[in-house]
């Protein structure tokens, strides 16, 4: 059973930074495109970012371009999301996803189970 575990969330002031991590068990991530999806309070889940198996190309939602950077370490079976210049609108639970295509992650699909996510709160 493919199972991601997200971590690194927390409370941060506007303009601050956080680095999220997602470690996957049950499969090797080198086979998959990896991505991040978030869900804000009272809203539907939305695509944030994706990265292909060999680190390029990457894909970002317009709302995070230039502020967020997705990266991966296949040896550690881990994907990261570096978030800079955080805004209150970035407040959400962040989930990582695995798929065979970027379009699959943009459709908010994942292979295996969803993790619990990690809460990011941007507030002064």
mmCIF file of C-alpha atoms in Angstrom:
data_model
loop_
_atom_site.group_PDB
_atom_site.id
_atom_site.type_symbol
_atom_site.label_atom_id
_atom_site.label_comp_id
_atom_site.label_asym_id
_atom_site.label_seq_id
_atom_site.Cartn_x
_atom_site.Cartn_y
_atom_site.Cartn_z
ATOM 1 C CA UNK A 1 0.000 0.000 0.000
ATOM 2 C CA UNK A 2 1.470 3.293 -1.123
ATOM 3 C CA UNK A 3 1.279 5.688 1.814
ATOM 4 C CA UNK A 4 2.619 9.240 1.960
ATOM 5 C CA UNK A 5 3.419 11.025 5.214
ATOM 6 C CA UNK A 6 3.540 14.809 5.099
ATOM 7 C CA UNK A 7 5.349 17.015 7.614
ATOM 8 C CA UNK A 8 6.798 20.464 8.099
ATOM 9 C CA UNK A 9 3.669 22.553 8.428
ATOM 10 C CA UNK A 10 3.078 25.130 11.135
ATOM 11 C CA UNK A 11 2.123 28.689 11.959
ATOM 12 C CA UNK A 12 4.051 31.386 10.127
ATOM 13 C CA UNK A 13 3.642 35.128 9.694
ATOM 14 C CA UNK A 14 2.851 36.635 6.288
ATOM 15 C CA UNK A 15 6.049 36.905 4.275
ATOM 16 C CA UNK A 16 7.606 33.973 6.071
ATOM 17 C CA UNK A 17 8.811 30.610 4.773
ATOM 18 C CA UNK A 18 8.207 26.938 5.407
ATOM 19 C CA UNK A 19 9.561 23.733 3.902
ATOM 20 C CA UNK A 20 7.203 20.805 3.632
ATOM 21 C CA UNK A 21 8.343 17.206 3.271
ATOM 22 C CA UNK A 22 6.543 14.080 2.119
ATOM 23 C CA UNK A 23 8.078 10.651 2.585
ATOM 24 C CA UNK A 24 6.407 7.729 0.853
ATOM 25 C CA UNK A 25 6.268 4.110 1.994
ATOM 26 C CA UNK A 26 5.123 1.110 -0.001
ATOM 27 C CA UNK A 27 6.743 2.128 -3.293
ATOM 28 C CA UNK A 28 9.705 3.955 -4.742
ATOM 29 C CA UNK A 29 8.848 7.479 -5.832
ATOM 30 C CA UNK A 30 11.353 7.398 -8.685
ATOM 31 C CA UNK A 31 8.641 5.711 -10.756
ATOM 32 C CA UNK A 32 6.187 8.570 -10.346
ATOM 33 C CA UNK A 33 5.469 12.187 -10.958
ATOM 34 C CA UNK A 34 5.117 13.790 -7.524
ATOM 35 C CA UNK A 35 2.956 16.722 -6.576
ATOM 36 C CA UNK A 36 1.413 18.833 -3.856
ATOM 37 C CA UNK A 37 -2.272 19.577 -3.451
ATOM 38 C CA UNK A 38 -3.876 21.780 -0.790
ATOM 39 C CA UNK A 39 -7.281 22.287 0.747
ATOM 40 C CA UNK A 40 -8.189 25.551 2.415
ATOM 41 C CA UNK A 41 -10.952 25.743 5.036
ATOM 42 C CA UNK A 42 -14.356 25.498 3.382
ATOM 43 C CA UNK A 43 -12.884 25.112 -0.093
ATOM 44 C CA UNK A 44 -12.226 22.290 -2.546
ATOM 45 C CA UNK A 45 -8.794 20.779 -2.965
ATOM 46 C CA UNK A 46 -6.594 22.527 -5.508
ATOM 47 C CA UNK A 47 -3.400 21.742 -7.393
ATOM 48 C CA UNK A 48 -0.233 23.432 -6.139
ATOM 49 C CA UNK A 49 2.819 21.938 -7.877
ATOM 50 C CA UNK A 50 4.208 18.853 -9.609
ATOM 51 C CA UNK A 51 7.642 17.522 -10.569
ATOM 52 C CA UNK A 52 8.578 14.808 -13.023
ATOM 53 C CA UNK A 53 10.783 11.822 -12.287
ATOM 54 C CA UNK A 54 13.986 13.546 -13.442
ATOM 55 C CA UNK A 55 13.267 16.919 -11.773
ATOM 56 C CA UNK A 56 12.252 18.714 -14.979
ATOM 57 C CA UNK A 57 9.819 19.928 -16.066
ATOM 58 C CA UNK A 58 7.973 21.254 -13.047
ATOM 59 C CA UNK A 59 4.481 22.694 -13.006
ATOM 60 C CA UNK A 60 2.937 25.255 -10.650
ATOM 61 C CA UNK A 61 -0.424 26.804 -10.000
ATOM 62 C CA UNK A 62 -0.451 30.461 -11.020
ATOM 63 C CA UNK A 63 -1.140 31.468 -7.418
ATOM 64 C CA UNK A 64 2.216 30.084 -6.197
ATOM 65 C CA UNK A 65 4.529 30.663 -9.167
ATOM 66 C CA UNK A 66 7.693 32.462 -8.151
ATOM 67 C CA UNK A 67 7.083 31.786 -4.447
ATOM 68 C CA UNK A 68 7.005 27.985 -4.129
ATOM 69 C CA UNK A 69 9.594 25.462 -5.328
ATOM 70 C CA UNK A 70 9.002 21.724 -5.575
ATOM 71 C CA UNK A 71 11.940 19.327 -5.446
ATOM 72 C CA UNK A 72 12.565 15.633 -4.841
ATOM 73 C CA UNK A 73 15.197 13.280 -3.481
ATOM 74 C CA UNK A 74 14.536 9.866 -4.960
ATOM 75 C CA UNK A 75 17.219 8.280 -2.769
ATOM 76 C CA UNK A 76 15.275 9.388 0.318
ATOM 77 C CA UNK A 77 11.892 8.649 -1.284
ATOM 78 C CA UNK A 78 10.913 12.191 -0.366
ATOM 79 C CA UNK A 79 9.427 15.199 -2.117
ATOM 80 C CA UNK A 80 9.680 18.745 -0.782
ATOM 81 C CA UNK A 81 7.831 22.032 -1.144
ATOM 82 C CA UNK A 82 9.770 25.180 -0.281
ATOM 83 C CA UNK A 83 7.271 27.965 0.350
ATOM 84 C CA UNK A 84 8.481 31.562 0.486
ATOM 85 C CA UNK A 85 6.664 34.896 0.739
ATOM 86 C CA UNK A 86 3.715 33.141 2.317
ATOM 87 C CA UNK A 87 0.311 34.833 2.279
ATOM 88 C CA UNK A 88 -2.795 34.267 4.408
ATOM 89 C CA UNK A 89 -4.433 32.741 1.296
ATOM 90 C CA UNK A 90 -1.842 29.944 1.471
ATOM 91 C CA UNK A 91 -3.440 28.702 4.694
ATOM 92 C CA UNK A 92 -4.514 25.124 4.017
ATOM 93 C CA UNK A 93 -3.817 21.480 4.654
ATOM 94 C CA UNK A 94 -1.144 20.362 2.205
ATOM 95 C CA UNK A 95 -1.125 16.820 0.778
ATOM 96 C CA UNK A 96 1.365 15.131 -1.506
ATOM 97 C CA UNK A 97 0.300 13.015 -4.451
ATOM 98 C CA UNK A 98 1.819 10.452 -6.804
ATOM 99 C CA UNK A 99 0.754 9.848 -10.377
ATOM 100 C CA UNK A 100 1.958 8.711 -13.770
ATOM 101 C CA UNK A 101 1.121 12.069 -15.371
ATOM 102 C CA UNK A 102 1.141 15.757 -14.414
ATOM 103 C CA UNK A 103 -2.423 15.981 -15.686
ATOM 104 C CA UNK A 104 -3.393 13.275 -13.216
ATOM 105 C CA UNK A 105 -2.074 15.335 -10.330
ATOM 106 C CA UNK A 106 -3.790 18.436 -11.740
ATOM 107 C CA UNK A 107 -7.002 16.383 -11.635
ATOM 108 C CA UNK A 108 -6.266 15.856 -7.928
ATOM 109 C CA UNK A 109 -5.755 12.111 -8.258
ATOM 110 C CA UNK A 110 -3.175 10.008 -6.448
ATOM 111 C CA UNK A 111 -1.936 6.432 -6.553
ATOM 112 C CA UNK A 112 -2.485 4.617 -3.285
ATOM 113 C CA UNK A 113 -3.824 6.339 -0.192
ATOM 114 C CA UNK A 114 -3.959 9.990 0.720
ATOM 115 C CA UNK A 115 -1.880 10.968 3.716
ATOM 116 C CA UNK A 116 -3.117 13.009 6.658
ATOM 117 C CA UNK A 117 -1.612 16.154 5.222
ATOM 118 C CA UNK A 118 0.206 18.897 7.086
ATOM 119 C CA UNK A 119 -1.440 22.095 8.262
ATOM 120 C CA UNK A 120 0.001 25.417 7.132
ATOM 121 C CA UNK A 121 -1.371 28.544 8.775
ATOM 122 C CA UNK A 122 -0.246 31.990 7.649
ATOM 123 C CA UNK A 123 -1.339 34.629 10.116
ATOM 124 C CA UNK A 124 -0.002 37.587 12.036
#
